[in-house]
PDB file of C-alpha atoms in Angstrom:
ATOM      1  CA  MET A 181      28.492 -27.059  26.987  1.00 91.00           C
ATOM      2  CA  ARG A 182      31.011 -25.827  24.393  1.00 94.00           C
ATOM      3  CA  LEU A 183      30.268 -28.818  22.200  1.00 95.00           C
ATOM      4  CA  LEU A 184      26.541 -27.987  22.300  1.00 95.00           C
ATOM      5  CA  VAL A 185      27.162 -24.346  21.322  1.00 96.00           C
ATOM      6  CA  LEU A 186      29.489 -25.444  18.502  1.00 96.00           C
ATOM      7  CA  ALA A 187      26.898 -27.938  17.224  1.00 97.00           C
ATOM      8  CA  LEU A 188      24.192 -25.232  17.229  1.00 97.00           C
ATOM      9  CA  VAL A 189      26.444 -22.822  15.313  1.00 97.00           C
ATOM     10  CA  VAL A 190      27.203 -25.464  12.691  1.00 97.00           C
ATOM     11  CA  LEU A 191      23.492 -26.324  12.357  1.00 96.00           C
ATOM     12  CA  ASN A 192      22.625 -22.630  11.964  1.00 96.00           C
ATOM     13  CA  LEU A 193      25.252 -22.255   9.248  1.00 95.00           C
ATOM     14  CA  LEU A 194      23.926 -25.323   7.420  1.00 93.00           C
ATOM     15  CA  LEU A 195      20.350 -24.041   7.660  1.00 92.00           C
ATOM     16  CA  PHE A 196      21.419 -20.627   6.378  1.00 93.00           C
ATOM     17  CA  ALA A 197      23.273 -22.184   3.420  1.00 91.00           C
ATOM     18  CA  TRP A 198      20.309 -24.422   2.620  1.00 87.00           C
ATOM     19  CA  SER A 199      17.812 -21.498   2.786  1.00 86.00           C
ATOM     20  CA  ARG A 200      19.961 -19.516   0.339  1.00 85.00           C
ATOM     21  CA  GLY A 201      19.955 -22.414  -2.134  1.00 81.00           C
ATOM     22  CA  TRP A 202      23.667 -23.132  -1.714  1.00 85.00           C
ATOM     23  CA  LEU A 203      22.909 -26.727  -0.691  1.00 84.00           C
ATOM     24  CA  PRO A 204      20.602 -29.152  -2.523  1.00 77.00           C
ATOM     25  CA  ALA A 205      17.245 -29.925  -0.958  1.00 70.00           C
ATOM     26  CA  PRO A 206      17.055 -33.247   0.868  1.00 70.00           C
ATOM     27  CA  GLY A 207      15.970 -35.937  -1.613  1.00 65.00           C
ATOM     28  CA  ALA A 208      16.515 -33.677  -4.652  1.00 59.00           C
ATOM     29  CA  GLY A 209      18.855 -36.241  -6.141  1.00 56.00           C
ATOM     30  CA  GLY A 210      21.430 -34.090  -7.893  1.00 53.00           C
ATOM     31  CA  ALA A 211      20.958 -31.173 -10.297  1.00 51.00           C
ATOM     32  CA  ALA A 212      21.025 -28.194  -7.958  1.00 46.00           C
ATOM     33  CA  SER A 213      20.579 -25.717 -10.821  1.00 48.00           C
ATOM     34  CA  ALA A 214      17.215 -27.099 -11.973  1.00 59.00           C
ATOM     35  CA  ARG A 215      14.670 -26.134  -9.340  1.00 67.00           C
ATOM     36  CA  GLU A 216      11.499 -28.234  -9.351  1.00 73.00           C
ATOM     37  CA  PRO A 217      11.636 -29.480 -12.956  1.00 77.00           C
ATOM     38  CA  GLN A 218       8.659 -31.741 -12.209  1.00 81.00           C
ATOM     39  CA  ARG A 219       6.414 -28.653 -12.090  1.00 80.00           C
ATOM     40  CA  LEU A 220       7.469 -27.635 -15.575  1.00 79.00           C
ATOM     41  CA  GLU A 221       6.770 -31.140 -16.821  1.00 82.00           C
ATOM     42  CA  ARG A 222       3.261 -31.142 -15.267  1.00 84.00           C
ATOM     43  CA  GLN A 223       2.128 -27.874 -16.892  1.00 82.00           C
ATOM     44  CA  VAL A 224      -0.926 -28.259 -19.082  1.00 82.00           C
ATOM     45  CA  ARG A 225      -0.816 -26.148 -22.266  1.00 82.00           C
ATOM     46  CA  PRO A 226       1.553 -23.399 -20.988  1.00 78.00           C
ATOM     47  CA  ASP A 227       1.281 -21.688 -24.402  1.00 81.00           C
ATOM     48  CA  ALA A 228      -2.405 -20.973 -23.721  1.00 80.00           C
ATOM     49  CA  VAL A 229      -1.611 -18.640 -20.804  1.00 77.00           C
ATOM     50  CA  ARG A 230      -2.192 -14.984 -21.708  1.00 77.00           C
ATOM     51  CA  LEU A 231      -1.691 -11.822 -19.720  1.00 72.00           C
ATOM     52  CA  VAL A 232      -4.876  -9.727 -19.769  1.00 73.00           C
ATOM     53  CA  VAL A 233      -4.507  -6.063 -18.820  1.00 69.00           C
ATOM     54  CA  ASP A 234      -7.493  -4.171 -17.458  1.00 62.00           C
ATOM     55  CA  PRO A 235      -8.012  -1.110 -19.684  1.00 63.00           C
ATOM     56  CA  THR A 236      -9.541   0.961 -16.861  1.00 60.00           C
ATOM     57  CA  PRO A 237      -6.970   2.971 -14.918  1.00 55.00           C
ATOM     58  CA  ALA A 238      -6.364   2.260 -11.267  1.00 53.00           C
ATOM     59  CA  PRO A 239      -7.942   4.728  -8.821  1.00 52.00           C
ATOM     60  CA  PRO A 240      -5.620   7.448  -7.551  1.00 48.00           C
ATOM     61  CA  THR A 241      -4.037   6.750  -4.206  1.00 46.00           C
ATOM     62  CA  ALA A 242      -3.385  10.160  -2.687  1.00 46.00           C
ATOM     63  CA  GLY A 243      -2.750  13.830  -3.329  1.00 45.00           C
ATOM     64  CA  ALA A 244      -4.755  16.725  -4.633  1.00 42.00           C
ATOM     65  CA  ASP A 245      -5.089  15.038  -7.996  1.00 46.00           C
ATOM     66  CA  ALA A 246      -7.141  12.363  -6.243  1.00 46.00           C
ATOM     67  CA  ALA A 247      -9.492  15.056  -4.983  1.00 46.00           C
ATOM     68  CA  ALA A 248      -9.829  16.492  -8.469  1.00 45.00           C
ATOM     69  CA  SER A 249     -10.467  13.075 -10.024  1.00 48.00           C
ATOM     70  CA  ALA A 250     -13.058  11.976  -7.464  1.00 47.00           C
ATOM     71  CA  VAL A 251     -15.944  13.305  -9.523  1.00 47.00           C
ATOM     72  CA  GLU A 252     -19.278  11.592  -9.623  1.00 49.00           C
ATOM     73  CA  PRO A 253     -21.186  11.563 -12.927  1.00 50.00           C
ATOM     74  CA  GLY A 254     -22.844  14.903 -13.481  1.00 51.00           C
ATOM     75  CA  GLY A 255     -20.420  16.718 -11.160  1.00 60.00           C
ATOM     76  CA  ALA A 256     -22.312  15.736  -8.013  1.00 70.00           C
ATOM     77  CA  ALA A 257     -20.772  16.310  -4.594  1.00 73.00           C
ATOM     78  CA  VAL A 258     -18.523  13.558  -3.270  1.00 80.00           C
ATOM     79  CA  CYS A 259     -16.993  12.690   0.076  1.00 82.00           C
ATOM     80  CA  LEU A 260     -13.232  13.339   0.363  1.00 81.00           C
ATOM     81  CA  GLU A 261     -10.890  12.686   3.247  1.00 81.00           C
ATOM     82  CA  ALA A 262      -7.238  13.015   4.166  1.00 78.00           C
ATOM     83  CA  GLY A 263      -5.134  11.499   6.882  1.00 75.00           C
ATOM     84  CA  PRO A 264      -4.444  10.105   9.313  1.00 78.00           C
ATOM     85  CA  PHE A 265      -2.451  13.119  10.495  1.00 76.00           C
ATOM     86  CA  ASP A 266      -0.597  13.637  13.724  1.00 79.00           C
ATOM     87  CA  VAL A 267      -1.737  16.640  15.753  1.00 78.00           C
ATOM     88  CA  ALA A 268       0.773  19.106  14.251  1.00 81.00           C
ATOM     89  CA  GLU A 269      -0.009  18.079  10.664  1.00 80.00           C
ATOM     90  CA  ALA A 270      -3.744  18.236  11.336  1.00 79.00           C
ATOM     91  CA  GLU A 271      -3.530  21.768  12.744  1.00 82.00           C
ATOM     92  CA  ARG A 272      -1.450  22.938   9.772  1.00 82.00           C
ATOM     93  CA  THR A 273      -3.912  21.424   7.309  1.00 80.00           C
ATOM     94  CA  GLU A 274      -6.883  22.802   9.249  1.00 80.00           C
ATOM     95  CA  ARG A 275      -5.417  26.319   8.936  1.00 82.00           C
ATOM     96  CA  ALA A 276      -5.243  25.795   5.167  1.00 80.00           C
ATOM     97  CA  LEU A 277      -8.821  24.458   5.093  1.00 79.00           C
ATOM     98  CA  ALA A 278     -10.051  27.635   6.819  1.00 79.00           C
ATOM     99  CA  LEU A 279     -10.145  29.129   3.315  1.00 78.00           C
ATOM    100  CA  LEU A 280     -12.989  26.772   2.424  1.00 79.00           C
ATOM    101  CA  PRO A 281     -16.613  27.705   3.170  1.00 80.00           C
ATOM    102  CA  ALA A 282     -17.566  27.402   6.837  1.00 79.00           C
ATOM    103  CA  GLY A 283     -18.909  23.965   7.749  1.00 81.00           C
ATOM    104  CA  SER A 284     -17.712  22.319   4.554  1.00 80.00           C
ATOM    105  CA  TRP A 285     -15.169  20.101   6.352  1.00 81.00           C
ATOM    106  CA  ARG A 286     -14.840  18.425   9.723  1.00 81.00           C
ATOM    107  CA  ARG A 287     -12.238  16.776  11.944  1.00 82.00           C
ATOM    108  CA  VAL A 288     -12.676  13.052  12.658  1.00 81.00           C
ATOM    109  CA  ASP A 289     -10.631  11.299  15.326  1.00 80.00           C
ATOM    110  CA  ALA A 290      -9.290   7.998  13.989  1.00 74.00           C
ATOM    111  CA  ASN A 291      -7.328   5.146  15.538  1.00 71.00           C
ATOM    112  CA  GLY A 292      -4.020   6.321  14.140  1.00 71.00           C
ATOM    113  CA  GLY A 293      -4.537  10.079  14.472  1.00 78.00           C
ATOM    114  CA  VAL A 294      -6.829  12.693  12.951  1.00 79.00           C
ATOM    115  CA  MET A 295      -8.740  12.472   9.664  1.00 79.00           C
ATOM    116  CA  LEU A 296     -10.031  15.562   7.895  1.00 80.00           C
ATOM    117  CA  ARG A 297     -13.207  14.988   5.925  1.00 80.00           C
ATOM    118  CA  VAL A 298     -15.169  16.997   3.373  1.00 81.00           C
ATOM    119  CA  ASP A 299     -18.541  15.239   3.259  1.00 79.00           C
ATOM    120  CA  ALA A 300     -19.968  17.054   0.231  1.00 79.00           C
ATOM    121  CA  ALA A 301     -17.216  18.357  -2.017  1.00 78.00           C
ATOM    122  CA  ASP A 302     -18.798  19.947  -5.050  1.00 81.00           C
ATOM    123  CA  ALA A 303     -16.827  21.143  -8.076  1.00 80.00           C
ATOM    124  CA  SER A 304     -15.831  24.473  -6.485  1.00 81.00           C
ATOM    125  CA  ILE A 305     -14.588  22.867  -3.246  1.00 80.00           C
ATOM    126  CA  ARG A 306     -12.655  20.247  -5.266  1.00 80.00           C
ATOM    127  CA  ALA A 307     -11.043  23.054  -7.254  1.00 79.00           C
ATOM    128  CA  GLN A 308     -10.073  24.853  -4.025  1.00 79.00           C
ATOM    129  CA  LEU A 309      -8.619  21.627  -2.592  1.00 78.00           C
ATOM    130  CA  GLN A 310      -6.648  21.115  -5.793  1.00 76.00           C
ATOM    131  CA  ALA A 311      -5.303  24.685  -5.593  1.00 76.00           C
ATOM    132  CA  LEU A 312      -4.324  24.194  -1.934  1.00 72.00           C
ATOM    133  CA  GLY A 313      -2.717  20.848  -2.803  1.00 68.00           C
ATOM    134  CA  ALA A 314      -0.607  22.446  -5.535  1.00 56.00           C
ATOM    135  CA  GLY A 315       0.991  24.510  -2.787  1.00 56.00           C
ATOM    136  CA  GLY A 316       1.634  21.348  -0.771  1.00 59.00           C
ATOM    137  CA  LEU A 317      -0.795  22.300   1.993  1.00 57.00           C
ATOM    138  CA  THR A 318      -3.483  19.636   1.776  1.00 53.00           C
ATOM    139  CA  ALA A 319      -1.929  16.698   0.006  1.00 53.00           C
ATOM    140  CA  GLY A 320      -3.685  13.425   0.622  1.00 67.00           C
ATOM    141  CA  PHE A 321      -7.364  14.153  -0.045  1.00 75.00           C
ATOM    142  CA  GLY A 322      -9.001  11.269  -1.791  1.00 77.00           C
ATOM    143  CA  PRO A 323     -12.352   9.459  -1.874  1.00 79.00           C
ATOM    144  CA  CYS A 324     -13.702   8.558   1.553  1.00 78.00           C
ATOM    145  CA  ALA A 325     -13.097   5.012   2.702  1.00 72.00           C
ATOM    146  CA  ALA A 326     -16.130   2.903   3.427  1.00 64.00           C
ATOM    147  CA  ARG A 327     -16.695   2.749   7.181  1.00 58.00           C
TER     148      ARG A 327
END
């Protein structure tokens, strides 16, 4: 029994050392510092590879700035949502949203908690959300996810 435990410990140590690169791979045949040189040799025209950067900025991920930037062409109303919140966070944010016009937002129960949604946020509602977000009250409003 002790011999079996000792053998397993030694095998675990060898596997750990091999996974960290401290031991050469089986059949590597020497040079431990050169990892997979055959791949470098098989590259076809590596000088032709160019990194192309997309000039359009990535969409905002969260925060009141996301609500301010979610503007459709012509300033049309857009759908904005925040969450998921736990119950305490949702109630705190709902109290802040009480400053918005009645019926302009709604509570949506989601799998991981509560989502707060503004289905038609025009320019004035977006400005109010941005002002509330500057005070840290409603951070997280962004474009509605497709459902």
